[in-house]
Amino acid sequence: MAKGKINVESKNIFPIIKKFLYSDQEIFLREMISNAVDATQKIKTLARTGKLDEELGDTTIQVSFDEKAQTITISDRGVGMTAEEVDKYINQIALSSAQEFVEKYKDADSDTLIGQFGLGFYSAFMVAEKVELVTKSWKKDAQPVKWECDGSPEYSIEETEKEERGTDVILHIGENGKEFLDDSRLLELLKKYSKFVPVPVQFGTEKVQEEIEGEKDEEGNPKTKEVEKPRLINNTEPAWTKAPAELSDEDYQNFYRELYPTTFEEPLFHIHLNVDYPFKLTGILYFPKIKQNLEVQRNKIQLYSNQVFITDSVEDIVPEFLTLLHGVIDSPDIPLNVSRSYLQSDSNVRKISNHIMKKVSDKLEELFKNDREDFQKKWDDIKVFIEYGMLSEEKFFDRAKKYTLLKNTEGEYYTLDEYKEKIKDNQTDKDGNVIHLYATDQETQYTYIQSAKDRGYDVLILDGPIDSHFVNLLEQKLEKSSFKRVDADVTEKLIPQQDEEMPSKLTDEQKEKLKPLFEEHADSSKFNVKFETMSESEMPVIITQDEFMRRMMDMQKTGGMNFMGGMPESYNLTVNENHPIINEIVEENDSEKQSKIVKQITDLALLSQNLLKGEELTKFIKRSVDNIR
Ligand code: ADP
Ligand code: MG
C-alpha cells in the first residue's frame, strides 16, 4: 500500500468544500454521474474505433445506497483508471481544479457561481467523510486499484481485486449528508440532474404491471402480473439532441410534457435551436400562452451542458424577456464555473444570447410570412411577449417591427406600416402626424369608440398589461405617428385639423355664467370645466382625460415611473356648447331647476366614465327614480 499526501497547499480546501458549498450540497451526485458518463462515452468510442479488446458489455451506470453501511455507490463500466492515472487525474488534476474552483468561489463573494459546475470529483466531500474509488482500467492486464481518502489531505492507494472494467465510487456518508441515504431523495436528485444524460442510469428496481401473454380475465382483458424491473432514470436521447427533420409536432409536444410533467397547458409553438459555429448550442424553446398576467406559468428554461442539468435560472444567459419562454438550452460553451456577473460580460455568452434572440425572431417572422391567418390567431397570446421584447431589446424591436400587429375594434389585424397606410388619409392632423386612436376597454369606452367611428375613424384595441409603455415606444420609434385614447378629448378635437371652427350657440357671456354652475357640481381638484363646440348629437357633457396625463398615471400603475410620486387624477369636464339641453339651461330662469339639470347631466357624464361612486351614485339613482314617478 502506498500512502501520500495530497499537495500541501490543499490543506484548507476540504473544510471549505464541506462548509462553503453547503447550500448546493446535492450537486455531488451530478458530478459523480457525469464522471461516470464521461468514462462510459470514452469506452464506447474506443469500442467503436476497434481499440477495445474485450466485449463492451452492459454499460448502464448503477446507483445504489446502503442504509446500514451508510454508503452511496456509483458504478460504471467505463474506461477505468490505472494506478498512474488515479495519481494523475484524481490526486493532481482533479484536486487542482477543485482548488481553483474554491478560489473562484471565495472571490465570487455572495454572487453565486452558475450551477457550481467545475468542482468535480472532490464535491464528494460535501457529503462524504471518506471516499473509496475502486477502479480497473480497460487497458490489457491492468491491475485494479483502490484509492481512499478521508477528507484530510492524506490518501492511500493499493492493489485490489476487481472483476470488471470500470469504476466504483463509494461514498461513506458523514453527518453532513445523512439526508441523501434515502430512496426518494436520491431519486429526486437523479431526476433533477440526470434525467437526460446520454448513458442509461439505473437506480434500484421498480415493480410494474406486465401483461401475461395469451391469458385473459373473465371480461376478456389481458391478465397482468407484477414484475420487478430495473428502475431507469433517464431518457438518453432527448428531443433536442435529434435533428428537427426526425421529429413530428407530436414529438415536440411529448417532450414538453417530459420536461414539465405537471403542466397541462400546451405550448403554442416551438423553436429548435442548433448551432455549431462559433459556439455549440442546441435546444428547444417553447412559446407558452401569455395572457394578462406575465407571471402565470413559471416553467423555466432549463440549462444543460452535454445533457447534464445545470440550472433553471438562465437570466444571465438569455435576454430577460426570453425567460418568459419554456424549454431547454444545451451548450458546453457556456462557462459554468464563473460568477454570474462575469457571465454577463462574457463575449461568448453575449453571442449566444444574441443568437437565441435572432432565432426567436426568425421563427416569428417565418410564422407570420408562411401563414398569416394562423399567426393572427396566435397574436393575442404572444403579443405581450413580443411587446416586452421590443421594449427591452433594441435589436429585437428592429426585427419585430415587421411582424408586430395592431388589432382594431373590428377584430382586423394590421402591421404597423399597413395600419398607418390605412388611416393616413383620414387621421392625419394639421401638423402631419398620423393619429392612431385606441381603446383600452371596449366596454367602458364604448360611447367614445362609437363616436369616433361615427366620424369615420378607426379605433385600435390596446388592452394589454404593458400597452401604455408600448405606445410610448412606438411614438418614439415611428415617424410622424402618435397615439391617443378615444376618450383623450372630445371626438371633434381628437384629430385637430384645419377645419373651420363650428359655430357656437353660446356667447362668451353665457359661457361665463354657465361655468360656475358646473364647477359647483364637480370636484375642482379633479375636474377642469371647458366649453367646446360639438354637434348636437353628442352628449351635453363629456368627460375626457388628457392623453399625456393619463399615460403618466398608467405607467405609474404598472411600475414604470415611480419617481412621479402620487400624481392626482385629473379630467376635463367638457360642455357641448351646441347641445339643446345646454340652451335650455341658459334660458331657464328658475335657478333651482337650472342647478338640478346641471347636476343630472354632469352625473350622467361621470356615470358613463365609471366615475360616479358611493354616496353620489346612490343619490343619483334615487333622484332618477323620483324624476320618473
Ligand atoms: P472533470 O470531470 O471536469 O475532468 P473531475 O474532478 O470530475 O473533473 O474528474 C477528474 C478526472 O478524474 C476526470 O477527468 C477523469 O479522468 C477522472 N475520473 C473521475 N471519475 C472517473 C470515473 N468514474 N472513471 C474514470 N475516470 C474518472
Ligand atoms: Mg467531472
XYZ file of C-alpha atoms and ligand atoms in Angstrom:
657
model
C 0.000 0.000 0.000
C 1.201 3.448 -0.877
C 0.381 6.473 1.158
C 0.698 10.017 0.111
C -0.189 13.496 0.994
C -2.222 15.493 -1.432
C -0.432 18.704 -2.296
C 0.333 20.639 0.901
C -1.425 23.806 -0.152
C -4.614 21.865 -0.496
C -4.937 21.556 3.267
C -7.759 24.022 3.552
C -9.884 23.035 0.611
C -11.635 20.190 2.423
C -13.206 22.275 5.148
C -14.220 24.793 2.508
C -15.791 22.147 0.332
C -17.617 20.847 3.368
C -18.916 24.124 4.688
C -18.759 26.723 1.994
C -20.742 24.856 -0.566
C -23.268 23.549 1.859
C -26.158 25.193 0.073
C -25.522 23.260 -3.090
C -24.538 20.000 -1.498
C -26.795 17.998 -3.742
C -24.647 18.579 -6.821
C -22.218 15.867 -5.643
C -24.395 13.272 -7.336
C -24.488 15.154 -10.611
C -20.678 15.342 -10.571
C -20.245 11.631 -9.861
C -22.750 10.685 -12.566
C -21.215 12.998 -15.119
C -17.787 11.449 -14.497
C -19.291 8.002 -14.961
C -20.958 9.198 -18.161
C -17.669 10.622 -19.471
C -15.819 7.366 -18.730
C -18.574 5.358 -20.451
C -18.563 7.537 -23.528
C -14.807 7.151 -23.780
C -15.039 3.361 -23.702
C -17.773 3.441 -26.325
C -15.551 5.467 -28.599
C -12.692 3.004 -28.085
C -15.017 0.104 -28.906
C -16.348 1.856 -31.971
C -12.883 2.526 -33.304
C -11.833 -1.098 -32.729
C -9.359 -0.344 -29.950
C -11.106 -2.341 -27.247
C -10.064 -5.977 -26.980
C -12.896 -7.169 -24.762
C -16.687 -7.034 -25.026
C -18.198 -3.644 -24.313
C -20.936 -5.332 -22.219
C -23.810 -3.592 -20.467
C -22.650 -0.055 -19.730
C -25.602 1.001 -17.587
C -24.434 3.191 -14.721
C -25.611 1.805 -11.372
C -26.510 3.966 -8.398
C -27.288 2.346 -5.063
C -27.230 3.092 -1.362
C -26.867 1.053 1.792
C -28.517 2.491 4.836
C -26.749 0.181 7.268
C -23.284 0.746 5.882
C -24.138 4.432 5.305
C -22.810 4.400 1.769
C -23.853 5.595 -1.663
C -22.193 3.829 -4.587
C -21.911 4.947 -8.204
C -20.595 2.256 -10.545
C -19.732 2.495 -14.186
C -18.293 0.218 -16.830
C -16.290 2.953 -18.443
C -12.586 3.245 -19.136
C -11.475 2.900 -15.514
C -8.040 4.066 -14.372
C -4.625 2.562 -13.779
C -2.720 3.442 -10.598
C -0.738 6.063 -12.518
C -3.915 7.553 -13.879
C -5.511 7.734 -10.448
C -2.488 9.610 -9.262
C -2.517 11.938 -12.218
C -6.250 12.572 -12.565
C -7.520 12.295 -9.008
C -4.549 13.324 -6.882
C -3.323 16.048 -9.146
C -5.590 17.338 -11.884
C -8.958 16.966 -10.160
C -7.536 18.406 -6.988
C -6.010 21.445 -8.561
C -9.160 22.202 -10.485
C -11.161 21.854 -7.275
C -8.721 24.274 -5.664
C -9.166 26.692 -8.491
C -12.884 26.390 -8.125
C -12.806 27.056 -4.415
C -10.660 30.126 -5.033
C -13.176 31.443 -7.523
C -15.984 30.668 -5.183
C -14.338 32.644 -2.422
C -13.821 35.599 -4.761
C -17.325 35.384 -6.057
C -18.472 36.565 -2.645
C -22.214 36.402 -2.293
C -22.517 36.205 -6.052
C -23.128 32.558 -6.757
C -21.385 30.582 -9.417
C -23.630 29.318 -12.105
C -24.642 25.768 -11.306
C -21.459 25.294 -9.223
C -20.042 23.443 -12.174
C -16.406 22.531 -12.086
C -15.879 21.388 -8.528
C -15.831 17.897 -9.969
C -14.744 14.766 -8.186
C -13.931 16.467 -4.877
C -17.555 17.565 -4.474
C -17.933 14.061 -2.992
C -16.549 15.504 0.233
C -19.575 17.734 0.622
C -21.483 14.695 1.810
C -18.858 12.008 2.487
C -16.357 11.713 5.316
C -14.490 9.062 3.375
C -14.367 8.283 -0.331
C -13.261 4.997 -1.821
C -12.584 4.615 -5.510
C -12.139 1.096 -6.856
C -11.153 1.024 -10.472
C -9.881 -1.230 -13.219
C -8.594 0.219 -16.457
C -9.713 -1.014 -19.873
C -6.070 -1.459 -20.779
C -4.912 -5.014 -21.178
C -3.853 -6.757 -17.946
C -4.417 -3.643 -15.898
C -4.075 -4.106 -12.150
C -7.214 -2.938 -10.296
C -6.530 -0.335 -7.624
C -8.294 1.151 -4.654
C -7.862 4.799 -3.713
C -9.111 6.032 -0.377
C -9.225 9.436 1.199
C -10.872 10.553 4.411
C -11.022 14.231 3.645
C -7.762 15.062 5.342
C -5.075 15.656 2.772
C -3.853 12.063 3.275
C -4.844 9.378 0.824
C -3.865 5.777 0.272
C -3.674 3.739 -2.886
C -3.367 -0.047 -3.029
C -3.813 -3.012 -5.283
C -7.164 -4.705 -5.071
C -9.440 -7.285 -6.689
C -11.977 -6.256 -9.304
C -13.546 -8.479 -11.934
C -14.917 -5.986 -14.398
C -13.539 -2.968 -16.118
C -14.776 0.361 -14.787
C -15.022 2.368 -11.598
C -16.967 2.155 -8.348
C -17.068 5.292 -6.290
C -18.158 4.503 -2.732
C -19.151 7.481 -0.637
C -19.114 6.908 3.123
C -21.700 9.429 4.092
C -20.911 11.713 7.001
C -23.174 13.763 9.283
C -23.487 16.361 6.519
C -25.094 14.063 4.049
C -27.452 11.827 6.009
C -30.490 13.126 4.161
C -29.199 11.524 0.986
C -29.373 7.994 2.378
C -32.956 7.938 1.267
C -34.591 6.378 -1.747
C -36.905 9.224 -2.643
C -34.300 11.935 -2.053
C -31.799 10.210 -4.311
C -34.456 9.561 -6.926
C -35.380 13.225 -6.861
C -31.757 14.261 -7.413
C -31.253 11.795 -10.218
C -34.417 13.027 -11.903
C -33.342 16.614 -11.498
C -29.778 16.425 -12.758
C -29.528 13.249 -14.776
C -32.896 12.924 -16.458
C -31.351 13.324 -19.915
C -27.744 12.129 -19.555
C -26.621 10.154 -22.627
C -25.834 6.856 -20.847
C -28.538 4.776 -19.097
C -28.572 5.182 -15.321
C -30.250 2.602 -13.115
C -31.260 3.241 -9.541
C -32.633 0.066 -7.951
C -35.670 -1.668 -9.291
C -39.348 -0.918 -9.564
C -42.440 -3.066 -9.640
C -44.560 -2.768 -12.749
C -47.682 -4.500 -14.035
C -46.983 -6.560 -17.093
C -49.486 -8.314 -19.337
C -49.299 -12.085 -19.311
C -49.218 -13.238 -22.883
C -52.234 -15.239 -24.003
C -54.094 -15.038 -20.669
C -57.344 -13.139 -20.297
C -59.693 -12.486 -17.365
C -63.490 -13.062 -17.437
C -64.090 -9.739 -19.210
C -61.589 -10.564 -21.883
C -58.956 -8.101 -20.709
C -55.385 -9.358 -20.651
C -54.266 -10.587 -17.243
C -51.362 -8.790 -15.644
C -48.726 -9.790 -13.157
C -46.371 -7.757 -11.050
C -42.769 -7.928 -12.184
C -39.647 -6.282 -10.876
C -37.739 -4.265 -13.444
C -34.633 -2.099 -13.374
C -35.615 1.451 -12.472
C -34.090 3.517 -15.260
C -33.790 7.215 -14.587
C -33.098 8.830 -17.895
C -34.026 9.358 -21.492
C -30.642 9.102 -23.187
C -31.841 10.742 -26.394
C -33.957 13.753 -25.508
C -35.678 15.518 -28.387
C -33.234 18.435 -28.534
C -30.357 16.118 -29.442
C -32.174 14.924 -32.545
C -32.454 16.540 -35.946
C -35.623 18.610 -36.385
C -36.444 16.561 -39.504
C -36.723 13.433 -37.347
C -39.344 14.963 -35.093
C -43.075 15.418 -35.539
C -45.180 18.068 -33.833
C -46.363 15.353 -31.518
C -42.791 14.519 -30.518
C -42.281 18.139 -29.556
C -45.489 18.170 -27.543
C -44.476 14.953 -25.805
C -41.089 16.322 -24.969
C -42.732 19.401 -23.476
C -44.659 17.131 -21.142
C -41.494 15.220 -20.332
C -39.861 18.487 -19.319
C -42.794 19.767 -17.307
C -44.766 16.726 -16.197
C -47.147 18.713 -14.028
C -48.220 21.154 -16.732
C -51.401 20.703 -18.719
C -51.327 23.739 -20.931
C -49.999 23.089 -24.423
C -47.382 25.428 -25.837
C -48.281 27.463 -28.929
C -45.237 26.564 -30.992
C -41.561 25.728 -30.654
C -38.156 26.680 -31.950
C -35.446 24.086 -32.373
C -32.018 25.610 -31.842
C -29.000 24.037 -33.468
C -25.695 25.872 -33.775
C -22.226 24.510 -34.397
C -20.226 27.607 -35.000
C -18.856 29.822 -33.466
C -20.201 28.019 -30.413
C -22.086 24.832 -29.821
C -25.647 25.203 -28.769
C -28.721 23.037 -29.101
C -32.113 23.258 -27.523
C -35.828 23.615 -27.956
C -37.730 26.680 -26.861
C -41.477 26.695 -26.491
C -43.847 29.633 -26.673
C -46.398 29.433 -23.894
C -49.679 31.285 -23.956
C -49.107 34.547 -22.165
C -52.187 36.387 -21.137
C -52.649 39.442 -18.972
C -50.621 38.115 -16.108
C -46.953 37.884 -17.011
C -46.276 35.571 -14.128
C -48.784 32.860 -14.946
C -46.702 29.924 -15.925
C -43.437 29.619 -14.200
C -41.996 26.772 -16.200
C -38.470 27.854 -16.526
C -35.957 27.337 -19.281
C -33.552 24.615 -18.227
C -29.870 24.913 -18.982
C -27.870 21.760 -19.716
C -24.262 21.100 -20.517
C -23.866 17.954 -22.595
C -27.225 16.701 -21.339
C -26.334 17.278 -17.681
C -28.736 19.637 -15.942
C -27.062 22.792 -14.665
C -29.703 25.279 -13.613
C -33.102 26.689 -14.359
C -32.202 30.280 -13.691
C -30.935 31.463 -17.038
C -31.438 35.231 -16.627
C -27.776 35.875 -17.233
C -27.591 33.823 -20.376
C -30.615 34.862 -22.371
C -32.163 38.329 -22.675
C -34.603 38.913 -19.876
C -37.737 38.836 -21.999
C -36.845 35.404 -23.320
C -37.121 33.970 -19.835
C -40.865 34.031 -20.473
C -40.298 31.107 -22.812
C -40.076 27.478 -21.757
C -37.783 24.684 -22.871
C -34.122 23.690 -22.789
C -30.796 25.087 -23.890
C -27.757 22.833 -24.007
C -24.345 24.323 -24.523
C -20.943 23.093 -23.418
C -19.599 26.506 -24.432
C -21.210 28.495 -21.670
C -18.554 28.938 -18.986
C -20.267 27.391 -15.996
C -17.689 27.763 -13.296
C -17.662 31.538 -13.303
C -19.719 34.011 -11.371
C -22.969 35.318 -12.729
C -21.706 38.870 -13.053
C -18.795 37.586 -15.105
C -21.167 35.692 -17.374
C -22.914 38.835 -18.484
C -19.679 40.335 -19.720
C -18.514 37.162 -21.434
C -18.478 37.617 -25.189
C -19.417 34.016 -25.871
C -22.466 34.360 -23.681
C -23.413 37.596 -25.417
C -23.138 35.891 -28.763
C -25.275 33.028 -27.557
C -27.826 35.423 -26.191
C -27.979 37.379 -29.459
C -28.204 34.216 -31.424
C -31.162 32.934 -29.451
C -32.896 36.267 -29.832
C -32.343 36.180 -33.575
C -33.653 32.629 -33.839
C -36.752 33.500 -31.897
C -37.366 36.452 -34.138
C -36.735 34.435 -37.310
C -39.260 31.883 -36.181
C -41.879 34.517 -35.539
C -41.226 36.086 -38.909
C -41.473 32.726 -40.612
C -44.825 32.028 -38.959
C -46.030 35.455 -39.981
C -44.940 35.053 -43.580
C -45.997 31.476 -44.106
C -49.400 31.539 -42.532
C -50.566 34.982 -41.636
C -54.027 33.842 -40.652
C -52.659 31.384 -38.112
C -50.206 33.970 -36.851
C -53.103 36.362 -36.275
C -54.936 33.699 -34.318
C -51.959 33.316 -32.034
C -51.283 37.020 -31.846
C -53.299 37.788 -28.723
C -51.381 35.089 -26.861
C -47.895 36.150 -27.952
C -48.396 39.880 -28.104
C -47.215 40.569 -24.567
C -44.069 38.604 -25.168
C -43.252 40.486 -28.353
C -44.031 43.876 -26.877
C -41.911 43.074 -23.849
C -39.062 42.066 -26.107
C -39.363 45.201 -28.186
C -39.382 47.350 -25.092
C -36.345 45.709 -23.566
C -34.087 44.961 -26.545
C -33.474 47.465 -29.284
C -32.247 44.745 -31.636
C -35.435 42.825 -31.134
C -37.504 45.901 -31.866
C -35.794 46.323 -35.199
C -36.566 42.755 -36.141
C -40.040 42.508 -34.717
C -41.438 45.719 -36.157
C -42.009 43.862 -39.427
C -44.495 41.413 -37.970
C -45.886 43.245 -34.991
C -49.623 43.532 -35.367
C -52.210 46.048 -34.297
C -55.793 44.905 -33.812
C -58.749 47.215 -34.282
C -62.226 47.100 -32.800
C -63.437 45.156 -35.845
C -61.017 42.342 -34.991
C -58.825 43.090 -38.011
C -55.054 42.850 -37.780
C -52.553 45.154 -39.477
C -48.798 45.511 -39.387
C -47.541 48.898 -38.238
C -46.942 50.004 -41.828
C -50.213 48.660 -43.151
C -52.129 50.414 -40.435
C -50.538 53.769 -40.990
C -51.320 53.459 -44.673
C -54.933 52.612 -43.885
C -55.627 55.585 -41.634
C -53.349 58.241 -43.010
C -55.880 59.931 -45.289
C -58.496 60.343 -42.640
C -56.480 60.609 -39.431
C -53.617 62.970 -40.143
C -53.667 66.147 -38.107
C -52.753 69.600 -39.311
C -49.089 69.059 -38.354
C -48.866 65.928 -40.463
C -48.956 63.441 -37.568
C -50.891 60.271 -38.171
C -53.046 59.843 -35.110
C -53.647 56.257 -34.011
C -56.796 56.156 -31.922
C -57.105 53.362 -29.412
C -59.273 51.994 -26.660
C -58.094 50.070 -23.638
C -61.501 48.731 -22.691
C -64.222 48.146 -25.220
C -66.936 48.096 -22.597
C -66.287 51.225 -20.596
C -65.109 53.240 -23.572
C -67.981 52.139 -25.773
C -69.526 55.567 -26.284
C -66.214 57.142 -27.192
C -65.423 54.343 -29.630
C -68.817 54.706 -31.277
C -68.460 58.408 -31.518
C -65.033 58.087 -33.169
C -66.359 55.509 -35.586
C -69.298 57.724 -36.465
C -66.743 60.259 -37.529
C -65.160 57.670 -39.795
C -62.140 57.000 -37.586
C -60.634 53.599 -36.949
C -60.007 52.520 -33.355
C -57.347 50.083 -32.128
C -57.631 47.801 -29.136
C -54.622 48.150 -26.860
C -55.713 46.387 -23.729
C -52.521 44.513 -22.826
C -50.738 44.910 -19.482
C -47.787 46.800 -20.952
C -49.532 48.596 -23.794
C -49.115 52.001 -22.197
C -45.348 51.545 -22.335
C -45.559 50.059 -25.790
C -47.479 53.059 -27.120
C -44.721 55.349 -25.858
C -42.135 53.233 -27.579
C -43.977 53.286 -30.896
C -44.276 57.049 -30.751
C -40.538 57.324 -30.225
C -39.681 54.901 -32.974
C -42.236 55.568 -35.690
C -42.027 58.751 -37.641
C -44.903 61.184 -37.552
C -47.127 58.874 -35.564
C -48.886 59.486 -32.321
C -51.391 57.639 -30.229
C -54.482 58.931 -28.487
C -57.016 57.075 -26.441
C -60.560 57.662 -27.681
C -61.508 59.478 -24.501
C -58.479 61.764 -24.557
C -60.544 64.580 -25.967
C -63.951 65.235 -27.408
C -64.197 63.457 -30.739
C -64.088 66.693 -32.707
C -60.708 67.512 -31.208
C -59.074 64.104 -31.282
C -57.510 64.816 -34.613
C -57.012 68.576 -34.832
C -57.484 69.599 -38.431
C -57.555 72.962 -40.057
C -61.291 72.669 -40.420
C -63.290 75.782 -39.831
C -64.455 76.100 -36.264
C -68.031 75.002 -35.847
C -70.242 77.975 -34.956
C -71.299 78.102 -31.310
C -74.789 78.699 -29.981
C -73.405 80.324 -26.857
C -71.976 83.769 -26.415
C -68.873 84.267 -24.287
C -71.020 85.945 -21.721
C -73.322 82.925 -21.489
C -70.360 80.638 -21.057
C -69.048 82.802 -18.220
C -72.359 82.408 -16.449
C -72.615 78.673 -17.025
C -69.144 77.752 -15.895
C -69.659 78.211 -12.133
C -72.855 76.155 -12.312
C -70.861 73.146 -13.494
C -67.945 73.840 -11.187
C -70.297 73.719 -8.283
C -71.092 70.081 -9.033
C -67.662 68.790 -9.891
C -64.702 68.450 -7.558
C -62.378 71.218 -8.707
C -59.240 69.305 -7.639
C -60.102 66.663 -10.219
C -62.186 68.338 -12.896
C -61.448 71.175 -15.207
C -64.591 72.651 -16.801
C -64.227 73.513 -20.508
C -66.526 74.502 -23.355
C -66.362 73.078 -26.856
C -68.444 73.360 -29.988
C -69.679 69.915 -30.935
C -72.535 68.555 -32.944
C -75.948 68.333 -31.350
C -75.863 64.585 -31.472
C -73.017 64.401 -28.964
C -73.734 64.272 -25.235
C -74.310 67.565 -23.405
C -71.368 66.905 -21.075
C -68.373 64.706 -21.844
C -65.589 63.635 -19.530
C -62.189 63.298 -21.137
C -58.744 62.633 -19.808
C -55.708 64.260 -21.311
C -53.595 61.660 -23.117
C -50.309 62.701 -21.584
C -51.543 62.903 -18.007
C -53.398 59.634 -18.256
C -50.422 57.833 -19.696
C -48.233 59.050 -16.876
C -50.719 57.633 -14.424
C -50.970 54.323 -16.276
C -47.235 53.922 -16.249
C -47.120 54.769 -12.604
C -49.577 51.941 -12.008
C -47.562 49.401 -13.967
C -44.445 50.398 -12.103
C -42.587 52.154 -14.850
C -42.352 55.596 -13.357
C -42.116 55.559 -9.630
C -40.417 58.926 -9.481
C -43.683 60.631 -10.359
C -44.864 60.079 -6.824
C -48.574 60.294 -6.191
C -49.960 62.075 -9.210
C -53.540 63.316 -8.775
C -56.189 62.140 -11.189
C -57.354 64.876 -13.486
C -60.143 65.085 -16.021
C -61.737 67.542 -18.370
C -65.428 68.095 -17.991
C -66.357 69.404 -21.392
C -69.670 71.122 -22.011
C -71.143 70.798 -25.502
C -71.994 74.397 -26.431
C -74.432 73.279 -29.084
C -76.475 70.753 -27.188
C -80.170 71.718 -26.847
C -80.155 70.974 -23.104
C -77.368 73.493 -22.581
C -79.506 76.069 -24.322
C -82.404 75.198 -22.080
C -80.228 75.727 -19.035
C -79.222 79.143 -20.316
C -82.815 80.132 -20.824
C -84.064 78.691 -17.533
C -84.941 81.371 -15.005
C -85.600 79.158 -12.033
C -82.135 78.758 -10.550
C -83.092 75.678 -8.553
C -84.276 73.888 -11.645
C -81.208 75.051 -13.522
C -78.944 73.559 -10.889
C -80.895 70.308 -10.958
C -80.443 69.857 -14.691
C -76.735 70.672 -14.482
C -76.325 68.142 -11.700
C -78.164 65.463 -13.632
C -76.199 65.826 -16.879
C -72.912 66.063 -15.005
C -73.684 62.878 -13.115
C -74.634 61.141 -16.343
C -71.276 62.043 -17.816
C -69.471 60.820 -14.701
C -71.508 57.653 -14.714
C -70.533 56.872 -18.269
C -66.868 57.003 -17.268
C -67.373 54.936 -14.157
C -66.538 57.948 -12.006
C -69.777 58.203 -10.107
C -69.412 56.227 -6.943
C -70.567 55.755 -3.370
C -72.952 58.289 -1.915
C -73.131 60.346 -5.105
C -74.154 57.292 -7.090
C -76.876 56.365 -4.596
C -78.236 59.900 -4.641
C -78.222 59.912 -8.417
C -80.218 56.707 -8.625
C -82.729 57.904 -6.064
C -83.152 61.203 -7.883
C -83.573 59.457 -11.202
C -86.309 57.257 -9.784
C -88.064 60.331 -8.317
C -87.860 62.024 -11.719
C -89.857 59.370 -13.486
C -92.593 58.998 -10.891
P -13.616 16.627 -14.911
O -14.738 15.650 -14.952
O -14.055 18.005 -15.208
O -12.444 16.206 -15.716
P -13.422 15.719 -12.213
O -12.803 16.295 -10.984
O -14.852 15.415 -12.152
O -13.104 16.689 -13.393
O -12.662 14.402 -12.581
C -11.267 14.432 -12.757
C -10.767 13.294 -13.596
O -10.827 12.068 -12.871
C -11.568 13.025 -14.830
O -11.192 13.880 -15.877
C -11.233 11.588 -15.123
O -10.006 11.493 -15.796
C -11.052 11.016 -13.752
N -12.260 10.304 -13.315
C -13.145 10.718 -12.387
N -14.152 9.816 -12.254
C -13.895 8.825 -13.124
C -14.561 7.590 -13.478
N -15.717 7.248 -12.914
N -13.978 6.816 -14.416
C -12.814 7.168 -14.992
N -12.163 8.302 -14.718
C -12.671 9.120 -13.791
Mg -16.352 15.657 -13.704
